[in-house]
Amino acid sequence: MKILFVCENNISRSQIAETFFNGLVKDKKHKAGSAGVRDKHDGDTIEEISKLTVRSMKEAGLDIGKKKSKKITKKKVKDADFVVMMNHNFDFPDYVKESKRLILWDVEDPKGRDLNVFIKIRDRIHLLVNRLIDEVDMVSKEA
């Protein structure tokens, strides 16, 4: 199954979720990607945009500094079995609503906050991703 994590700019929350998901899945039949609704940073590396995102993940033993921000597209949404919106308090394209399975999480944006907030959000995302993996495993067994 393909999972697409989406946040506003694809520089923190969705990148963290994608990294955790792909690192935690036991088999390669599940794969995650991520994207942002805005294209302000499209193509920029995470280390160029958010040092605290990189630092919080390094403290968890993961280096995401070279990952690049990507903008959401209709194709990415269409190709995903699940689309996970990290927060529903921003406008997202209408075509996202047409996804096969839309999941809304309530994960605050750490932008402008200190490292401790980034770590708390990272840990919350880790917990949510673990739960999602269990859900995806159940759905794939039913299919």
Short mmCIF file of N, CA and C in Angstrom, two decimals, residues 17-143:
data_model
loop_
_atom_site.label_atom_id
_atom_site.label_comp_id
_atom_site.label_asym_id
_atom_site.label_seq_id
_atom_site.Cartn_x
_atom_site.Cartn_y
_atom_site.Cartn_z
N ALA A 17 6.93 11.98 9.28
CA ALA A 17 6.03 10.83 9.17
C ALA A 17 6.50 9.85 8.09
N GLU A 18 6.87 10.37 6.93
CA GLU A 18 7.36 9.51 5.85
C GLU A 18 8.59 8.73 6.29
N THR A 19 9.52 9.40 6.94
CA THR A 19 10.76 8.76 7.37
C THR A 19 10.48 7.67 8.39
N PHE A 20 9.65 7.97 9.38
CA PHE A 20 9.30 6.95 10.38
C PHE A 20 8.59 5.77 9.73
N PHE A 21 7.60 6.05 8.89
CA PHE A 21 6.82 4.97 8.27
C PHE A 21 7.73 4.03 7.49
N ASN A 22 8.53 4.58 6.61
CA ASN A 22 9.39 3.74 5.77
C ASN A 22 10.44 2.99 6.58
N GLY A 23 10.83 3.55 7.72
CA GLY A 23 11.78 2.86 8.58
C GLY A 23 11.16 1.78 9.43
N LEU A 24 9.86 1.89 9.70
CA LEU A 24 9.19 0.95 10.60
C LEU A 24 8.49 -0.21 9.91
N VAL A 25 8.11 -0.04 8.65
CA VAL A 25 7.40 -1.14 7.99
C VAL A 25 8.32 -2.34 7.86
N LYS A 26 7.75 -3.48 8.14
CA LYS A 26 8.54 -4.71 8.18
C LYS A 26 8.78 -5.30 6.78
N ASP A 27 7.90 -4.99 5.86
CA ASP A 27 8.07 -5.50 4.50
C ASP A 27 8.00 -4.33 3.53
N LYS A 28 8.35 -4.59 2.33
CA LYS A 28 8.40 -3.51 1.34
C LYS A 28 7.10 -3.39 0.53
N LYS A 29 6.04 -4.07 0.97
CA LYS A 29 4.78 -3.91 0.24
C LYS A 29 4.09 -2.60 0.61
N HIS A 30 4.54 -1.97 1.69
CA HIS A 30 4.04 -0.66 2.08
C HIS A 30 5.14 0.37 1.85
N LYS A 31 4.77 1.54 1.34
CA LYS A 31 5.74 2.59 1.06
C LYS A 31 5.06 3.93 1.26
N ALA A 32 5.78 4.85 1.90
CA ALA A 32 5.24 6.19 2.12
C ALA A 32 6.01 7.23 1.33
N GLY A 33 5.28 8.29 0.99
CA GLY A 33 5.86 9.48 0.40
C GLY A 33 5.29 10.67 1.15
N SER A 34 5.73 11.86 0.81
CA SER A 34 5.19 13.04 1.47
C SER A 34 5.17 14.21 0.50
N ALA A 35 4.35 15.20 0.82
CA ALA A 35 4.23 16.38 -0.03
C ALA A 35 3.65 17.53 0.78
N GLY A 36 3.77 18.72 0.24
CA GLY A 36 3.22 19.91 0.88
C GLY A 36 2.19 20.58 -0.01
N VAL A 37 1.24 21.24 0.61
CA VAL A 37 0.19 21.94 -0.12
C VAL A 37 0.75 23.19 -0.81
N ARG A 38 1.68 23.85 -0.16
CA ARG A 38 2.29 25.06 -0.72
C ARG A 38 3.57 24.67 -1.47
N ASP A 39 3.94 25.51 -2.43
CA ASP A 39 5.17 25.22 -3.18
C ASP A 39 6.30 26.19 -2.87
N LYS A 40 6.20 26.86 -1.74
CA LYS A 40 7.20 27.86 -1.36
C LYS A 40 8.62 27.28 -1.33
N HIS A 41 8.76 26.05 -0.87
CA HIS A 41 10.09 25.44 -0.71
C HIS A 41 10.30 24.25 -1.64
N ASP A 42 9.48 24.09 -2.65
CA ASP A 42 9.56 22.93 -3.53
C ASP A 42 10.98 22.75 -4.08
N GLY A 43 11.58 21.59 -3.80
CA GLY A 43 12.92 21.28 -4.28
C GLY A 43 14.04 21.63 -3.33
N ASP A 44 13.75 22.42 -2.30
CA ASP A 44 14.77 22.76 -1.30
C ASP A 44 14.99 21.59 -0.35
N THR A 45 16.22 21.44 0.15
CA THR A 45 16.47 20.38 1.12
C THR A 45 15.99 20.81 2.50
N ILE A 46 15.68 19.83 3.33
CA ILE A 46 15.19 20.11 4.68
C ILE A 46 16.24 20.87 5.48
N GLU A 47 17.53 20.53 5.31
CA GLU A 47 18.56 21.22 6.07
C GLU A 47 18.66 22.70 5.67
N GLU A 48 18.25 23.05 4.46
CA GLU A 48 18.25 24.46 4.03
C GLU A 48 17.09 25.22 4.67
N ILE A 49 16.03 24.53 4.98
CA ILE A 49 14.79 25.18 5.41
C ILE A 49 14.58 25.12 6.92
N SER A 50 14.81 23.96 7.52
CA SER A 50 14.46 23.78 8.94
C SER A 50 15.53 22.98 9.68
N LYS A 51 16.46 23.69 10.25
CA LYS A 51 17.54 23.06 11.03
C LYS A 51 16.97 22.28 12.22
N LEU A 52 15.90 22.78 12.81
CA LEU A 52 15.33 22.10 13.99
C LEU A 52 14.66 20.78 13.62
N THR A 53 14.08 20.70 12.43
CA THR A 53 13.53 19.42 11.98
C THR A 53 14.66 18.41 11.86
N VAL A 54 15.73 18.81 11.21
CA VAL A 54 16.89 17.93 11.03
C VAL A 54 17.46 17.52 12.38
N ARG A 55 17.61 18.49 13.27
CA ARG A 55 18.19 18.21 14.60
C ARG A 55 17.32 17.26 15.41
N SER A 56 16.01 17.49 15.40
CA SER A 56 15.12 16.62 16.18
C SER A 56 15.17 15.18 15.67
N MET A 57 15.29 15.01 14.37
CA MET A 57 15.38 13.65 13.81
C MET A 57 16.74 13.03 14.05
N LYS A 58 17.80 13.83 14.03
CA LYS A 58 19.13 13.29 14.34
C LYS A 58 19.17 12.76 15.77
N GLU A 59 18.46 13.43 16.67
CA GLU A 59 18.39 12.96 18.06
C GLU A 59 17.66 11.62 18.15
N ALA A 60 16.88 11.29 17.13
CA ALA A 60 16.20 9.99 17.07
C ALA A 60 17.00 9.00 16.23
N GLY A 61 18.20 9.41 15.81
CA GLY A 61 19.07 8.53 15.04
C GLY A 61 18.80 8.51 13.55
N LEU A 62 18.08 9.51 13.05
CA LEU A 62 17.71 9.56 11.63
C LEU A 62 18.16 10.87 11.00
N ASP A 63 18.75 10.81 9.84
CA ASP A 63 19.21 12.01 9.14
C ASP A 63 18.31 12.26 7.93
N ILE A 64 17.55 13.36 7.99
CA ILE A 64 16.67 13.70 6.86
C ILE A 64 17.09 15.00 6.18
N GLY A 65 18.27 15.48 6.50
CA GLY A 65 18.73 16.77 5.99
C GLY A 65 18.75 16.90 4.48
N LYS A 66 19.05 15.82 3.78
CA LYS A 66 19.17 15.87 2.31
C LYS A 66 17.85 15.63 1.59
N LYS A 67 16.80 15.25 2.34
CA LYS A 67 15.49 15.06 1.72
C LYS A 67 14.99 16.41 1.20
N LYS A 68 14.24 16.37 0.11
CA LYS A 68 13.76 17.60 -0.52
C LYS A 68 12.26 17.78 -0.33
N SER A 69 11.88 19.03 -0.16
CA SER A 69 10.47 19.39 -0.08
C SER A 69 9.82 19.18 -1.45
N LYS A 70 8.60 18.62 -1.42
CA LYS A 70 7.87 18.34 -2.66
C LYS A 70 6.44 18.86 -2.55
N LYS A 71 5.93 19.37 -3.65
CA LYS A 71 4.56 19.86 -3.69
C LYS A 71 3.60 18.72 -4.03
N ILE A 72 2.42 18.78 -3.45
CA ILE A 72 1.38 17.78 -3.73
C ILE A 72 0.92 17.92 -5.18
N THR A 73 0.55 16.79 -5.77
CA THR A 73 0.00 16.78 -7.13
C THR A 73 -1.20 15.84 -7.17
N LYS A 74 -2.02 16.00 -8.19
CA LYS A 74 -3.16 15.09 -8.36
C LYS A 74 -2.68 13.66 -8.51
N LYS A 75 -1.59 13.46 -9.23
CA LYS A 75 -1.06 12.11 -9.45
C LYS A 75 -0.64 11.46 -8.13
N LYS A 76 0.04 12.22 -7.28
CA LYS A 76 0.47 11.66 -5.99
C LYS A 76 -0.74 11.22 -5.17
N VAL A 77 -1.78 12.03 -5.17
CA VAL A 77 -2.99 11.69 -4.42
C VAL A 77 -3.67 10.48 -5.05
N LYS A 78 -3.78 10.47 -6.36
CA LYS A 78 -4.44 9.35 -7.05
C LYS A 78 -3.71 8.03 -6.82
N ASP A 79 -2.39 8.08 -6.80
CA ASP A 79 -1.58 6.87 -6.64
C ASP A 79 -1.57 6.33 -5.20
N ALA A 80 -1.98 7.15 -4.24
CA ALA A 80 -1.92 6.75 -2.83
C ALA A 80 -3.16 5.97 -2.42
N ASP A 81 -2.94 4.92 -1.63
CA ASP A 81 -4.05 4.18 -1.04
C ASP A 81 -4.62 4.93 0.17
N PHE A 82 -3.75 5.61 0.90
CA PHE A 82 -4.14 6.46 2.03
C PHE A 82 -3.48 7.81 1.86
N VAL A 83 -4.22 8.89 2.11
CA VAL A 83 -3.65 10.23 2.19
C VAL A 83 -3.85 10.69 3.62
N VAL A 84 -2.75 11.03 4.28
CA VAL A 84 -2.81 11.46 5.68
C VAL A 84 -2.49 12.95 5.73
N MET A 85 -3.49 13.75 6.08
CA MET A 85 -3.30 15.19 6.27
C MET A 85 -2.83 15.40 7.71
N MET A 86 -1.69 16.03 7.87
CA MET A 86 -1.12 16.22 9.20
C MET A 86 -1.94 17.17 10.05
N ASN A 87 -2.68 18.05 9.40
CA ASN A 87 -3.53 19.00 10.11
C ASN A 87 -4.58 19.46 9.12
N HIS A 88 -5.80 19.58 9.56
CA HIS A 88 -6.87 19.98 8.65
C HIS A 88 -7.22 21.46 8.76
N ASN A 89 -6.37 22.25 9.40
CA ASN A 89 -6.65 23.67 9.60
C ASN A 89 -6.11 24.55 8.48
N PHE A 90 -5.75 23.98 7.35
CA PHE A 90 -5.33 24.77 6.21
C PHE A 90 -6.05 24.26 4.97
N ASP A 91 -6.10 25.11 3.96
CA ASP A 91 -6.79 24.73 2.73
C ASP A 91 -5.97 23.70 1.97
N PHE A 92 -6.61 22.64 1.55
CA PHE A 92 -5.93 21.69 0.69
C PHE A 92 -6.78 21.51 -0.56
N PRO A 93 -6.14 21.15 -1.66
CA PRO A 93 -6.86 21.08 -2.95
C PRO A 93 -8.07 20.15 -2.89
N ASP A 94 -9.08 20.49 -3.68
CA ASP A 94 -10.29 19.67 -3.72
C ASP A 94 -10.01 18.23 -4.10
N TYR A 95 -9.02 18.01 -4.97
CA TYR A 95 -8.74 16.64 -5.39
C TYR A 95 -8.25 15.75 -4.25
N VAL A 96 -7.79 16.35 -3.17
CA VAL A 96 -7.39 15.55 -2.00
C VAL A 96 -8.62 14.87 -1.41
N LYS A 97 -9.74 15.57 -1.43
CA LYS A 97 -10.99 15.01 -0.89
C LYS A 97 -11.45 13.79 -1.68
N GLU A 98 -10.96 13.64 -2.90
CA GLU A 98 -11.35 12.52 -3.76
C GLU A 98 -10.47 11.29 -3.55
N SER A 99 -9.51 11.38 -2.64
CA SER A 99 -8.61 10.25 -2.43
C SER A 99 -9.38 9.04 -1.90
N LYS A 100 -8.83 7.86 -2.13
CA LYS A 100 -9.50 6.61 -1.74
C LYS A 100 -9.78 6.59 -0.24
N ARG A 101 -8.77 6.94 0.53
CA ARG A 101 -8.91 6.97 1.99
C ARG A 101 -8.19 8.20 2.51
N LEU A 102 -8.95 9.13 3.07
CA LEU A 102 -8.39 10.35 3.63
C LEU A 102 -8.39 10.26 5.14
N ILE A 103 -7.25 10.47 5.74
CA ILE A 103 -7.11 10.43 7.19
C ILE A 103 -6.68 11.82 7.65
N LEU A 104 -7.37 12.37 8.63
CA LEU A 104 -7.03 13.69 9.17
C LEU A 104 -6.42 13.54 10.55
N TRP A 105 -5.20 13.99 10.70
CA TRP A 105 -4.55 14.02 12.00
C TRP A 105 -4.54 15.46 12.49
N ASP A 106 -4.37 15.63 13.78
CA ASP A 106 -4.27 16.97 14.36
C ASP A 106 -2.88 17.13 14.97
N VAL A 107 -1.91 17.42 14.11
CA VAL A 107 -0.53 17.59 14.54
C VAL A 107 -0.14 19.04 14.27
N GLU A 108 0.14 19.78 15.33
CA GLU A 108 0.44 21.19 15.16
C GLU A 108 1.75 21.40 14.39
N ASP A 109 1.83 22.55 13.73
CA ASP A 109 3.02 22.91 12.98
C ASP A 109 4.07 23.45 13.96
N PRO A 110 5.27 22.87 13.97
CA PRO A 110 6.29 23.34 14.92
C PRO A 110 7.02 24.61 14.46
N LYS A 111 6.71 25.09 13.27
CA LYS A 111 7.41 26.25 12.72
C LYS A 111 7.46 27.40 13.73
N GLY A 112 8.66 27.96 13.91
CA GLY A 112 8.83 29.09 14.81
C GLY A 112 8.94 28.72 16.28
N ARG A 113 8.93 27.45 16.58
CA ARG A 113 9.00 26.99 17.97
C ARG A 113 10.41 26.51 18.28
N ASP A 114 10.65 26.11 19.54
CA ASP A 114 11.99 25.67 19.93
C ASP A 114 12.16 24.16 19.74
N LEU A 115 13.38 23.67 19.98
CA LEU A 115 13.71 22.27 19.75
C LEU A 115 12.83 21.34 20.57
N ASN A 116 12.51 21.71 21.81
CA ASN A 116 11.67 20.84 22.64
C ASN A 116 10.31 20.59 22.01
N VAL A 117 9.73 21.60 21.38
CA VAL A 117 8.44 21.44 20.71
C VAL A 117 8.60 20.52 19.50
N PHE A 118 9.68 20.71 18.74
CA PHE A 118 9.94 19.82 17.60
C PHE A 118 10.04 18.37 18.06
N ILE A 119 10.71 18.14 19.16
CA ILE A 119 10.87 16.77 19.68
C ILE A 119 9.52 16.20 20.11
N LYS A 120 8.71 16.99 20.79
CA LYS A 120 7.38 16.52 21.21
C LYS A 120 6.52 16.17 19.99
N ILE A 121 6.56 17.01 18.98
CA ILE A 121 5.79 16.74 17.76
C ILE A 121 6.34 15.52 17.04
N ARG A 122 7.66 15.40 16.97
CA ARG A 122 8.29 14.21 16.38
C ARG A 122 7.81 12.94 17.08
N ASP A 123 7.80 12.97 18.41
CA ASP A 123 7.37 11.79 19.17
C ASP A 123 5.89 11.49 18.97
N ARG A 124 5.06 12.53 18.85
CA ARG A 124 3.63 12.32 18.58
C ARG A 124 3.45 11.69 17.20
N ILE A 125 4.18 12.18 16.23
CA ILE A 125 4.09 11.61 14.88
C ILE A 125 4.54 10.16 14.89
N HIS A 126 5.58 9.85 15.62
CA HIS A 126 6.07 8.47 15.72
C HIS A 126 4.96 7.55 16.24
N LEU A 127 4.26 7.99 17.27
CA LEU A 127 3.16 7.22 17.84
C LEU A 127 2.03 7.03 16.81
N LEU A 128 1.65 8.11 16.14
CA LEU A 128 0.58 8.04 15.14
C LEU A 128 0.97 7.14 13.97
N VAL A 129 2.21 7.19 13.55
CA VAL A 129 2.68 6.35 12.45
C VAL A 129 2.62 4.88 12.84
N ASN A 130 3.02 4.56 14.07
CA ASN A 130 2.92 3.17 14.54
C ASN A 130 1.48 2.68 14.48
N ARG A 131 0.55 3.51 14.91
CA ARG A 131 -0.87 3.13 14.85
C ARG A 131 -1.34 2.96 13.41
N LEU A 132 -0.88 3.85 12.54
CA LEU A 132 -1.26 3.77 11.13
C LEU A 132 -0.74 2.48 10.50
N ILE A 133 0.47 2.09 10.83
CA ILE A 133 1.03 0.85 10.28
C ILE A 133 0.16 -0.33 10.67
N ASP A 134 -0.30 -0.37 11.91
CA ASP A 134 -1.21 -1.44 12.33
C ASP A 134 -2.50 -1.42 11.51
N GLU A 135 -3.04 -0.23 11.28
CA GLU A 135 -4.27 -0.08 10.50
C GLU A 135 -4.06 -0.52 9.05
N VAL A 136 -2.96 -0.09 8.46
CA VAL A 136 -2.64 -0.45 7.07
C VAL A 136 -2.45 -1.96 6.95
N ASP A 137 -1.79 -2.56 7.92
CA ASP A 137 -1.61 -4.02 7.91
C ASP A 137 -2.95 -4.73 7.93
N MET A 138 -3.89 -4.23 8.76
CA MET A 138 -5.21 -4.86 8.82
C MET A 138 -5.95 -4.72 7.49
N VAL A 139 -5.90 -3.55 6.89
CA VAL A 139 -6.58 -3.32 5.62
C VAL A 139 -5.97 -4.18 4.52
N SER A 140 -4.65 -4.29 4.49
CA SER A 140 -4.01 -5.08 3.43
C SER A 140 -4.30 -6.57 3.59
N LYS A 141 -4.52 -7.03 4.81
CA LYS A 141 -4.89 -8.44 5.02
C LYS A 141 -6.31 -8.72 4.54
N GLU A 142 -7.18 -7.69 4.65
CA GLU A 142 -8.57 -7.84 4.22
C GLU A 142 -8.69 -7.81 2.70
N ALA A 143 -7.73 -7.16 2.05
CA ALA A 143 -7.80 -6.99 0.58
C ALA A 143 -7.49 -8.26 -0.17
#
